[in-house]
Amino acid sequence: MEADMARWVDVTVPIRHGMVHFPGDPEVVIESTEETHSWGICRVSKLSLGVHTGTHVDAPSHFDVPGGGVEAIPLAGLIGVARVLALRGPRIDPSVLEPHDVQAGERVLFKTSNSDRCWSNDEFVPDYVYVTKEGGRYLADRRVRAVGIDYLSLGGPDDGPATHRHLLGAGVCILEGLDLRRVGPGTYDLLALPLLIPGADGAPARVLLSRLE
Ligand SMILES: [Zn+2]
């Protein structure tokens, strides 16, 4: 039987040679090799990239929080009902989150001006919308299951590590680099599958959303 793919929106950022990455992270390099055999051509590409490239998850070890690497991230946090919240920047702090009444166990994905502004730009956009450390603590205290954002880091230039530590320390799954341009606020089925790279502090993920009525 054919899967009903029409209901799924792919919110994954394509991995491309030379694509935008967080400052200081490795360049993304894709090299194709081509061998000609008597029976025809065989191609095997080589991919070199940081594990926090494009759409990806963060593991606790990213900021030296107990809990391990990517293999330890519970898939239950990344698969299931999620709420896309349209949030206004420039910073996401508790006052921005308060009206949305985030509940324990929820998966929340933040659609900000990043989606429209950043993904159409091949250069890194430094003034992206981010979650402050107070916002991170608020979400950790609320015991959300997963938090996602629509650019390369959930945290800001100054207090980014603290934001991550609050969330990772509370066992919250972090999804970064979502492209939410084609998705409005509402309730969705979330399917996020990070590559299984044991010990890695992050991993690229394919992420799909399907609107729930
Ligand atoms: Zn990351």
Coordinates of C-alpha atoms and ligand atoms in Angstrom, one line a residue:
M1 CA 0.0 0.0 0.0
E2 CA 1.2 3.5 -0.8
A3 CA 2.0 5.8 2.2
D4 CA -0.1 8.9 2.2
M5 CA 2.8 11.3 1.7
A6 CA 0.6 14.3 0.8
R7 CA -0.2 15.0 4.4
W8 CA 3.5 15.4 5.4
V9 CA 5.4 18.6 5.1
D10 CA 9.2 18.2 5.0
V11 CA 10.7 20.8 7.3
T12 CA 14.3 19.5 6.8
V13 CA 17.0 21.9 5.5
P14 CA 18.7 20.2 2.5
I15 CA 22.4 19.3 3.1
R16 CA 24.4 21.0 0.3
H17 CA 28.1 21.5 -0.4
G18 CA 29.2 24.8 1.2
M19 CA 25.8 25.4 2.9
V20 CA 25.4 27.8 5.8
H21 CA 26.6 26.5 9.2
F22 CA 27.1 27.9 12.7
P23 CA 30.2 30.0 12.9
G24 CA 33.2 27.9 13.9
D25 CA 31.5 24.6 12.9
P26 CA 33.1 22.5 10.1
E27 CA 32.4 23.4 6.5
V28 CA 30.0 21.1 4.7
V29 CA 31.9 19.3 1.9
I30 CA 30.3 16.9 -0.6
E31 CA 32.7 15.2 -3.1
S32 CA 31.5 12.9 -5.8
T33 CA 33.7 10.2 -7.2
E34 CA 32.9 8.4 -10.3
E35 CA 34.4 5.0 -11.4
T36 CA 33.9 3.7 -14.9
H37 CA 33.7 -0.1 -15.1
S38 CA 33.1 -2.4 -17.9
W39 CA 29.4 -2.6 -16.8
G40 CA 29.0 1.1 -16.5
I41 CA 29.5 3.9 -13.9
C42 CA 29.5 3.7 -10.1
R43 CA 29.3 6.8 -8.0
V44 CA 30.1 7.0 -4.2
S45 CA 30.0 10.4 -2.7
K46 CA 32.0 11.5 0.3
L47 CA 30.3 13.7 2.9
S48 CA 32.1 15.8 5.5
L49 CA 30.1 17.9 8.0
G50 CA 29.6 18.9 11.6
V51 CA 27.0 16.9 13.4
H52 CA 25.1 20.2 14.1
T53 CA 24.6 20.8 10.4
G54 CA 21.3 21.9 9.0
T55 CA 18.3 20.3 10.7
H56 CA 19.6 18.3 13.6
V57 CA 19.2 17.2 17.3
D58 CA 21.5 18.1 20.2
A59 CA 22.6 15.4 22.6
P60 CA 23.3 16.1 26.3
S61 CA 27.1 15.6 25.7
H62 CA 27.0 18.7 23.4
F63 CA 27.3 20.9 26.5
D64 CA 28.8 18.3 28.8
V65 CA 25.5 17.5 30.5
P66 CA 25.1 13.9 31.9
G67 CA 22.9 11.8 29.6
G68 CA 25.2 10.7 26.8
G69 CA 25.3 11.1 23.1
V70 CA 22.8 10.9 20.3
E71 CA 22.1 7.2 21.0
A72 CA 20.7 8.1 24.4
I73 CA 18.0 10.5 23.0
P74 CA 14.6 8.9 23.4
L75 CA 12.9 8.7 20.1
A76 CA 9.6 9.1 21.9
G77 CA 10.6 12.7 22.4
L78 CA 10.9 13.2 18.7
I79 CA 7.9 11.3 17.4
G80 CA 4.3 12.2 18.2
V81 CA 2.0 15.2 18.7
A82 CA 3.7 18.6 18.6
R83 CA 2.6 22.2 18.7
V84 CA 4.0 24.8 16.4
L85 CA 3.9 28.2 18.1
A86 CA 4.3 31.4 16.1
L87 CA 6.5 33.5 18.4
R88 CA 7.7 37.1 18.0
G89 CA 11.4 37.9 18.6
P90 CA 13.9 39.2 18.9
R91 CA 14.2 36.9 22.0
I92 CA 12.1 34.2 23.4
D93 CA 11.8 34.6 27.1
P94 CA 9.2 33.5 29.6
S95 CA 6.9 36.5 28.9
V96 CA 6.8 35.4 25.2
L97 CA 6.0 31.8 26.2
E98 CA 3.5 32.5 29.0
P99 CA 0.4 33.1 26.8
H100 CA 0.9 29.7 25.1
D101 CA 0.3 27.8 28.3
V102 CA 2.9 25.1 27.5
Q103 CA 2.2 21.9 29.3
A104 CA 4.3 19.1 30.7
G105 CA 5.1 16.4 28.2
E106 CA 4.5 18.7 25.2
R107 CA 6.7 18.9 22.1
V108 CA 6.8 22.6 21.1
L109 CA 8.4 24.0 17.9
F110 CA 9.0 27.7 17.6
K111 CA 8.2 29.4 14.3
T112 CA 9.9 32.8 14.3
S113 CA 11.0 35.3 11.7
N114 CA 14.0 33.1 11.3
S115 CA 12.2 30.8 8.9
D116 CA 11.6 33.5 6.3
R117 CA 14.6 35.6 7.0
C118 CA 17.4 33.1 7.5
W119 CA 16.9 30.1 5.2
S120 CA 16.8 32.2 2.1
N121 CA 20.3 33.5 3.0
D122 CA 23.4 31.5 2.2
E123 CA 25.4 33.6 4.8
F124 CA 25.0 33.0 8.5
V125 CA 22.5 35.4 10.0
P126 CA 23.9 36.5 13.4
D127 CA 20.8 38.3 14.7
Y128 CA 18.6 35.3 14.7
V129 CA 15.7 34.8 17.2
Y130 CA 16.7 32.6 20.1
V131 CA 15.6 31.3 23.4
T132 CA 17.1 33.1 26.4
K133 CA 18.5 31.2 29.4
E134 CA 15.4 32.3 31.4
G135 CA 13.2 30.9 28.6
G136 CA 15.3 27.7 28.7
R137 CA 14.8 27.4 32.4
Y138 CA 11.0 28.1 32.0
L139 CA 10.6 25.3 29.5
A140 CA 12.7 22.9 31.6
D141 CA 10.6 23.7 34.7
R142 CA 7.5 23.1 32.6
R143 CA 8.9 19.6 31.8
V144 CA 8.3 19.9 28.1
R145 CA 9.4 16.8 26.2
A146 CA 11.0 18.5 23.1
V147 CA 11.7 22.0 21.9
G148 CA 12.5 23.0 18.4
I149 CA 13.6 26.2 16.7
D150 CA 13.9 27.4 13.1
Y151 CA 17.6 28.3 12.9
L152 CA 20.9 26.7 13.7
S153 CA 20.9 27.3 17.5
L154 CA 18.2 27.4 20.1
G155 CA 20.3 29.7 22.3
G156 CA 21.7 33.1 21.7
P157 CA 25.3 34.4 21.3
D158 CA 25.8 35.1 25.0
D159 CA 23.6 32.8 27.0
G160 CA 23.3 30.0 24.5
P161 CA 25.2 27.4 26.6
A162 CA 23.0 28.1 29.6
T163 CA 19.8 27.8 27.6
H164 CA 21.0 24.4 26.3
R165 CA 22.2 23.2 29.7
H166 CA 18.8 24.0 31.3
L167 CA 17.0 22.0 28.7
L168 CA 19.4 19.1 28.2
G169 CA 19.8 18.8 32.0
A170 CA 16.0 18.3 32.3
G171 CA 16.0 15.6 29.6
V172 CA 14.4 17.8 27.0
C173 CA 15.0 16.9 23.3
I174 CA 16.4 19.8 21.3
L175 CA 15.7 20.1 17.6
E176 CA 17.4 22.9 15.7
G177 CA 17.6 24.0 12.1
L178 CA 13.9 23.5 11.3
D179 CA 12.6 25.2 8.1
L180 CA 9.1 26.1 9.1
R181 CA 8.3 28.4 6.2
R182 CA 5.6 26.2 4.9
V183 CA 4.0 25.4 8.2
G184 CA 1.6 27.6 10.2
P185 CA 0.9 27.5 13.9
G186 CA -1.2 24.6 15.1
T187 CA -1.0 21.0 16.1
Y188 CA 0.9 18.4 14.1
D189 CA 2.2 14.9 14.1
L190 CA 6.0 15.2 14.4
L191 CA 8.4 12.7 12.9
A192 CA 12.1 13.4 13.6
L193 CA 14.7 10.8 13.0
P194 CA 18.3 11.6 13.8
L195 CA 21.1 9.5 12.3
L196 CA 22.3 7.0 14.8
I197 CA 25.9 8.0 15.5
P198 CA 26.8 6.5 18.9
G199 CA 28.7 8.9 21.1
A200 CA 28.0 11.9 18.8
D201 CA 27.0 15.2 20.5
G202 CA 24.4 15.9 17.8
A203 CA 23.1 14.4 14.6
P204 CA 21.4 15.5 11.4
A205 CA 17.8 14.5 11.3
R206 CA 15.0 14.2 8.7
V207 CA 12.0 16.0 10.1
L208 CA 8.4 15.8 8.9
L209 CA 5.2 17.4 10.1
S210 CA 1.6 16.4 9.4
R211 CA -1.2 18.7 10.4
L212 CA -3.8 17.3 12.8
E213 CA -7.4 18.4 12.5
Ligands
ZN1 ZN 23.0 21.8 17.8

